[in-house]
mmCIF file of C-alpha atoms and ligand atoms in Angstrom:
data_model
loop_
_atom_site.group_PDB
_atom_site.id
_atom_site.type_symbol
_atom_site.label_atom_id
_atom_site.label_comp_id
_atom_site.label_asym_id
_atom_site.label_seq_id
_atom_site.Cartn_x
_atom_site.Cartn_y
_atom_site.Cartn_z
ATOM 1 C CA UNK L 475 98.286 117.270 -63.941
ATOM 2 C CA UNK L 476 98.839 115.246 -61.085
ATOM 3 C CA UNK L 477 98.405 112.149 -63.513
ATOM 4 C CA UNK L 478 98.257 108.459 -63.241
ATOM 5 C CA UNK L 479 101.973 108.524 -62.311
ATOM 6 C CA UNK L 480 103.880 106.129 -60.832
ATOM 7 C CA UNK L 481 106.126 106.537 -57.684
ATOM 8 C CA UNK L 482 108.584 104.375 -55.842
ATOM 9 C CA UNK L 483 108.832 104.344 -52.443
ATOM 10 C CA UNK L 484 111.868 103.733 -51.233
ATOM 11 C CA UNK L 485 112.209 103.185 -47.615
ATOM 12 C CA UNK L 486 112.840 99.944 -44.874
ATOM 13 C CA UNK L 487 110.473 101.467 -42.302
ATOM 14 C CA UNK L 488 107.633 99.197 -43.729
ATOM 15 C CA UNK L 489 104.456 100.196 -41.797
ATOM 16 C CA UNK L 490 105.671 103.771 -43.144
ATOM 17 C CA UNK L 491 106.094 102.409 -46.828
ATOM 18 C CA UNK L 492 103.057 101.175 -46.568
ATOM 19 C CA UNK L 493 101.027 104.020 -45.414
ATOM 20 C CA UNK L 494 103.111 106.498 -47.841
ATOM 21 C CA UNK L 495 101.607 104.057 -50.367
ATOM 22 C CA UNK L 496 98.235 103.732 -49.578
ATOM 23 C CA UNK L 497 97.315 107.870 -49.090
ATOM 24 C CA UNK L 498 99.527 108.148 -52.385
ATOM 25 C CA UNK L 499 97.209 105.599 -54.249
ATOM 26 C CA UNK L 500 93.993 107.029 -52.701
ATOM 27 C CA UNK L 501 94.551 110.332 -52.551
ATOM 28 C CA UNK L 502 97.134 111.389 -55.733
ATOM 29 C CA UNK L 503 95.580 108.190 -57.154
ATOM 30 C CA UNK L 504 99.444 107.057 -58.571
ATOM 31 C CA UNK L 505 100.324 103.916 -59.011
ATOM 32 C CA UNK L 506 102.868 102.863 -56.082
ATOM 33 C CA UNK L 507 105.418 100.529 -55.504
ATOM 34 C CA UNK L 508 108.270 99.648 -52.622
ATOM 35 C CA UNK L 509 111.198 98.841 -52.096
ATOM 36 C CA UNK L 510 112.541 98.685 -48.341
ATOM 37 C CA UNK L 511 116.660 98.466 -49.706
ATOM 38 C CA UNK L 512 118.994 100.573 -50.855
ATOM 39 C CA UNK L 513 119.589 97.575 -53.425
ATOM 40 C CA UNK L 514 115.988 96.584 -54.502
ATOM 41 C CA UNK L 515 115.786 100.529 -55.077
ATOM 42 C CA UNK L 516 118.126 101.171 -57.327
ATOM 43 C CA UNK L 517 117.376 97.914 -59.557
ATOM 44 C CA UNK L 518 113.563 98.591 -59.056
ATOM 45 C CA UNK L 519 114.409 102.386 -60.103
ATOM 46 C CA UNK L 520 116.798 101.609 -63.008
ATOM 47 C CA UNK L 521 114.217 98.648 -64.889
ATOM 48 C CA UNK L 522 111.200 100.803 -64.647
ATOM 49 C CA UNK L 523 109.884 104.135 -65.832
ATOM 50 C CA UNK L 524 109.006 105.817 -62.750
ATOM 51 C CA UNK L 525 107.879 109.920 -62.364
ATOM 52 C CA UNK L 526 109.099 110.169 -59.538
ATOM 53 C CA UNK L 527 110.903 109.065 -56.053
ATOM 54 C CA UNK L 528 110.825 109.175 -52.571
ATOM 55 C CA UNK L 529 113.585 108.063 -50.797
ATOM 56 C CA UNK L 530 115.391 107.641 -47.212
ATOM 57 C CA UNK L 531 117.600 108.274 -46.914
ATOM 58 C CA UNK L 532 118.738 105.162 -43.732
ATOM 59 C CA UNK L 533 118.637 102.254 -45.583
ATOM 60 C CA UNK L 534 119.909 98.469 -44.958
ATOM 61 C CA UNK L 535 122.561 97.596 -48.390
ATOM 62 C CA UNK L 536 122.975 101.048 -50.420
ATOM 63 C CA UNK L 537 122.739 104.076 -48.285
ATOM 64 C CA UNK L 538 120.196 106.560 -49.612
ATOM 65 C CA UNK L 539 122.156 109.288 -50.732
ATOM 66 C CA UNK L 540 124.199 106.237 -52.383
ATOM 67 C CA UNK L 541 121.064 105.355 -54.796
ATOM 68 C CA UNK L 542 120.361 108.469 -55.531
ATOM 69 C CA UNK L 543 124.049 108.906 -56.729
ATOM 70 C CA UNK L 544 123.527 106.246 -58.813
ATOM 71 C CA UNK L 545 121.293 107.439 -60.420
ATOM 72 C CA UNK L 546 121.948 110.415 -61.194
ATOM 73 C CA UNK L 547 125.054 109.462 -62.574
ATOM 74 C CA UNK L 548 123.637 107.183 -64.812
ATOM 75 C CA UNK L 549 121.487 109.666 -66.189
ATOM 76 C CA UNK L 550 117.753 109.369 -64.503
ATOM 77 C CA UNK L 551 116.091 112.621 -64.214
ATOM 78 C CA UNK L 552 112.742 111.767 -62.735
ATOM 79 C CA UNK L 553 112.592 113.723 -59.529
ATOM 80 C CA UNK L 554 113.574 112.495 -56.261
ATOM 81 C CA UNK L 555 112.350 112.982 -52.611
ATOM 82 C CA UNK L 556 114.282 112.384 -49.846
ATOM 83 C CA UNK L 557 112.820 111.532 -46.334
ATOM 84 C CA UNK L 558 115.222 112.807 -43.337
ATOM 85 C CA UNK L 559 115.492 112.068 -39.995
ATOM 86 C CA UNK L 560 115.670 114.961 -37.751
ATOM 87 C CA UNK L 561 118.607 117.256 -37.117
ATOM 88 C CA UNK L 562 120.725 115.787 -40.244
ATOM 89 C CA UNK L 563 121.242 118.840 -42.538
ATOM 90 C CA UNK L 564 124.002 117.884 -44.068
ATOM 91 C CA UNK L 565 122.287 114.944 -45.492
ATOM 92 C CA UNK L 566 120.028 117.206 -46.519
ATOM 93 C CA UNK L 567 122.768 119.641 -48.585
ATOM 94 C CA UNK L 568 124.494 116.104 -49.456
ATOM 95 C CA UNK L 569 121.076 115.225 -51.458
ATOM 96 C CA UNK L 570 120.586 118.564 -52.803
ATOM 97 C CA UNK L 571 124.083 118.489 -53.992
ATOM 98 C CA UNK L 572 123.797 115.190 -55.480
ATOM 99 C CA UNK L 573 120.771 115.744 -57.599
ATOM 100 C CA UNK L 574 117.912 115.764 -55.395
ATOM 101 C CA UNK L 575 114.268 117.729 -55.444
ATOM 102 C CA UNK L 576 113.029 118.162 -52.547
ATOM 103 C CA UNK L 577 112.771 116.708 -48.923
ATOM 104 C CA UNK L 578 110.822 116.108 -45.812
ATOM 105 C CA UNK L 579 112.326 115.436 -42.430
ATOM 106 C CA UNK L 580 110.184 113.079 -40.557
ATOM 107 C CA UNK L 581 107.980 112.572 -39.265
ATOM 108 C CA UNK L 582 105.658 114.929 -41.532
ATOM 109 C CA UNK L 583 101.647 114.965 -42.544
ATOM 110 C CA UNK L 584 101.125 112.506 -45.004
ATOM 111 C CA UNK L 585 98.908 116.263 -46.750
ATOM 112 C CA UNK L 586 102.621 117.728 -46.602
ATOM 113 C CA UNK L 587 104.090 115.178 -48.541
ATOM 114 C CA UNK L 588 101.152 114.355 -50.991
ATOM 115 C CA UNK L 589 101.555 117.818 -51.869
ATOM 116 C CA UNK L 590 105.341 118.007 -52.420
ATOM 117 C CA UNK L 591 104.850 114.675 -55.139
ATOM 118 C CA UNK L 592 102.572 116.865 -56.815
ATOM 119 C CA UNK L 593 104.015 119.686 -57.132
ATOM 120 C CA UNK L 594 107.390 117.672 -58.044
ATOM 121 C CA UNK L 595 105.920 115.988 -60.688
ATOM 122 C CA UNK L 596 103.834 118.810 -61.798
ATOM 123 C CA UNK L 597 107.779 120.907 -62.054
ATOM 124 C CA UNK L 598 108.826 118.198 -63.413
ATOM 125 C CA UNK L 599 106.669 117.650 -66.467
ATOM 126 C CA UNK L 600 107.301 121.907 -66.580
ATOM 127 C CA UNK L 601 102.904 122.194 -66.939
ATOM 128 C CA UNK L 602 102.537 124.886 -63.249
ATOM 129 C CA UNK L 603 98.562 125.030 -63.910
ATOM 130 C CA UNK L 604 97.413 121.359 -63.176
ATOM 131 C CA UNK L 605 94.932 121.564 -65.726
ATOM 132 C CA UNK L 606 95.347 119.683 -68.597
ATOM 133 C CA UNK L 607 93.970 121.305 -71.238
ATOM 134 C CA UNK L 608 94.208 119.482 -74.612
ATOM 135 C CA UNK L 609 92.537 118.988 -77.796
ATOM 136 C CA UNK L 610 88.918 120.683 -76.157
ATOM 137 C CA UNK L 611 89.207 118.795 -72.945
ATOM 138 C CA UNK L 612 90.160 120.163 -69.845
ATOM 139 C CA UNK L 613 91.267 118.015 -67.574
ATOM 140 C CA UNK L 614 91.129 118.573 -64.078
ATOM 141 C CA UNK L 615 93.651 116.458 -62.028
ATOM 142 C CA UNK L 616 92.435 117.608 -58.590
ATOM 143 C CA UNK L 617 88.792 116.563 -59.323
ATOM 144 C CA UNK L 618 88.707 113.638 -61.839
ATOM 145 C CA UNK L 619 86.574 115.437 -64.068
ATOM 146 C CA UNK L 620 86.817 116.232 -67.592
ATOM 147 C CA UNK L 621 85.452 119.302 -69.347
ATOM 148 C CA UNK L 622 84.124 118.574 -73.326
ATOM 149 C CA UNK L 623 82.687 121.794 -74.698
ATOM 150 C CA UNK L 624 80.156 122.420 -71.758
ATOM 151 C CA UNK L 625 79.860 118.887 -70.920
ATOM 152 C CA UNK L 626 81.099 117.514 -67.490
ATOM 153 C CA UNK L 627 82.637 113.845 -67.909
ATOM 154 C CA UNK L 628 83.214 112.146 -64.620
ATOM 155 C CA UNK L 629 85.461 109.213 -65.341
ATOM 156 C CA UNK L 630 85.826 105.516 -63.543
ATOM 157 C CA UNK L 631 89.334 104.999 -62.785
ATOM 158 C CA UNK L 632 91.007 103.205 -65.196
ATOM 159 C CA UNK L 633 89.305 105.324 -67.825
ATOM 160 C CA UNK L 634 90.706 108.369 -66.321
ATOM 161 C CA UNK L 635 94.744 108.074 -65.342
ATOM 162 C CA UNK L 636 94.746 106.276 -69.194
ATOM 163 C CA UNK L 637 93.166 109.569 -70.862
ATOM 164 C CA UNK L 638 95.423 111.595 -68.157
ATOM 165 C CA UNK L 639 98.437 109.647 -69.357
ATOM 166 C CA UNK L 640 97.771 109.999 -73.219
ATOM 167 C CA UNK L 641 96.986 114.178 -72.493
ATOM 168 C CA UNK L 642 99.923 114.429 -71.057
ATOM 169 C CA UNK L 643 101.224 112.948 -73.961
ATOM 170 C CA UNK L 644 99.376 114.814 -76.334
ATOM 171 C CA UNK L 645 100.945 114.630 -80.228
ATOM 172 C CA UNK L 646 103.524 111.710 -78.703
ATOM 173 C CA UNK L 647 103.119 108.047 -79.812
ATOM 174 C CA UNK L 648 102.795 106.078 -77.048
ATOM 175 C CA UNK L 649 103.147 102.283 -76.625
ATOM 176 C CA UNK L 650 100.790 99.644 -75.051
ATOM 177 C CA UNK L 651 103.765 98.571 -72.658
ATOM 178 C CA UNK L 652 104.090 102.310 -71.340
ATOM 179 C CA UNK L 653 100.881 102.824 -70.475
ATOM 180 C CA UNK L 654 100.727 99.616 -69.208
ATOM 181 C CA UNK L 655 103.721 99.809 -67.146
ATOM 182 C CA UNK L 656 102.182 103.274 -66.355
ATOM 183 C CA UNK L 657 98.911 102.302 -65.218
ATOM 184 C CA UNK L 658 99.858 99.392 -63.027
ATOM 185 C CA UNK L 659 101.336 99.024 -60.179
ATOM 186 C CA UNK L 660 104.003 95.281 -60.478
ATOM 187 C CA UNK L 661 101.817 92.759 -58.697
ATOM 188 C CA UNK L 662 98.409 94.444 -60.826
ATOM 189 C CA UNK L 663 97.798 92.001 -63.554
ATOM 190 C CA UNK L 664 98.231 92.892 -66.483
ATOM 191 C CA UNK L 665 95.799 92.162 -69.660
ATOM 192 C CA UNK L 666 96.811 94.187 -72.915
ATOM 193 C CA UNK L 667 93.414 93.839 -74.421
ATOM 194 C CA UNK L 668 91.865 96.069 -70.688
ATOM 195 C CA UNK L 669 93.653 98.987 -72.802
ATOM 196 C CA UNK L 670 91.398 99.125 -75.783
ATOM 197 C CA UNK L 671 88.512 98.384 -73.943
ATOM 198 C CA UNK L 672 88.852 101.425 -72.536
ATOM 199 C CA UNK L 673 90.716 103.423 -75.775
ATOM 200 C CA UNK L 674 87.222 102.504 -76.856
ATOM 201 C CA UNK L 675 85.119 104.054 -73.996
ATOM 202 C CA UNK L 676 87.286 107.080 -74.015
ATOM 203 C CA UNK L 677 86.546 107.410 -77.632
ATOM 204 C CA UNK L 678 82.921 106.538 -77.333
ATOM 205 C CA UNK L 679 83.125 109.674 -75.134
ATOM 206 C CA UNK L 680 85.116 112.178 -76.596
ATOM 207 C CA UNK L 681 84.921 111.188 -80.212
ATOM 208 C CA UNK L 682 86.575 108.831 -82.414
ATOM 209 C CA UNK L 683 88.925 110.864 -83.852
ATOM 210 C CA UNK L 684 90.065 111.854 -80.457
ATOM 211 C CA UNK L 685 92.748 108.680 -80.059
ATOM 212 C CA UNK L 686 94.817 107.442 -82.873
ATOM 213 C CA UNK L 687 95.824 103.770 -82.851
ATOM 214 C CA UNK L 688 98.685 103.627 -85.330
ATOM 215 C CA UNK L 689 99.476 99.954 -86.019
ATOM 216 C CA UNK L 690 101.661 97.961 -84.330
ATOM 217 C CA UNK L 691 103.230 101.526 -82.025
ATOM 218 C CA UNK L 692 100.663 102.651 -79.772
ATOM 219 C CA UNK L 693 98.374 105.301 -79.394
ATOM 220 C CA UNK L 694 98.695 108.768 -79.731
ATOM 221 C CA UNK L 695 95.467 111.661 -78.756
ATOM 222 C CA UNK L 696 95.688 114.653 -81.050
ATOM 223 C CA UNK L 697 97.233 117.914 -79.769
ATOM 224 C CA UNK L 698 94.464 119.829 -81.436
ATOM 225 C CA UNK L 699 90.699 118.958 -81.289
ATOM 226 C CA UNK L 700 89.132 116.689 -83.128
HETATM 227 CA CA1 CA C 207 115.484 104.399 -42.299
#
């Protein structure tokens, strides 16, 4: 899968945070938000539907472990990857006990971070095979290519992200608001009519019946081939 999902980075070293964000955006195609202290991180994590949090432990205002325990205490279940300084095994153990899903020791390779983020998200959606097969489509997130019958489609970025997001939730009604929340970063301009344009384009490519519009509720990608 590796869809256009939304990730929160909570990291007070701003340069590192920006580096991680740009790698996750460019390589993994995620929408990424940054919080530079624990308090903001907690607030953002509570108010947005993230698919993953990358959480530093040594943070101003509220330390990472407390952010984690608060989130878990409130039943927030999305995967959390902890970033930790070298030699703080106790923190890692505590983090794992509090419900973090994975950790990386600083300094780390960006490629490893990306791979771990992808694996965590995949696991959280319970689909170990990264290819999404739904409604006669084969969506390959590594190449961002969609195959239908024997035809390969290379989609523009946002259209791809939208399709992937709907495909991950095939058979469910997804509201326009959910789509906007997931596809755009905070500061991106949000025009809900843009979604309709992408939906029309996807219907032209893959067949009008693929995506249903439920008036006033949202969209649904059919589970079986139309
Ligand atoms: Ca720090």
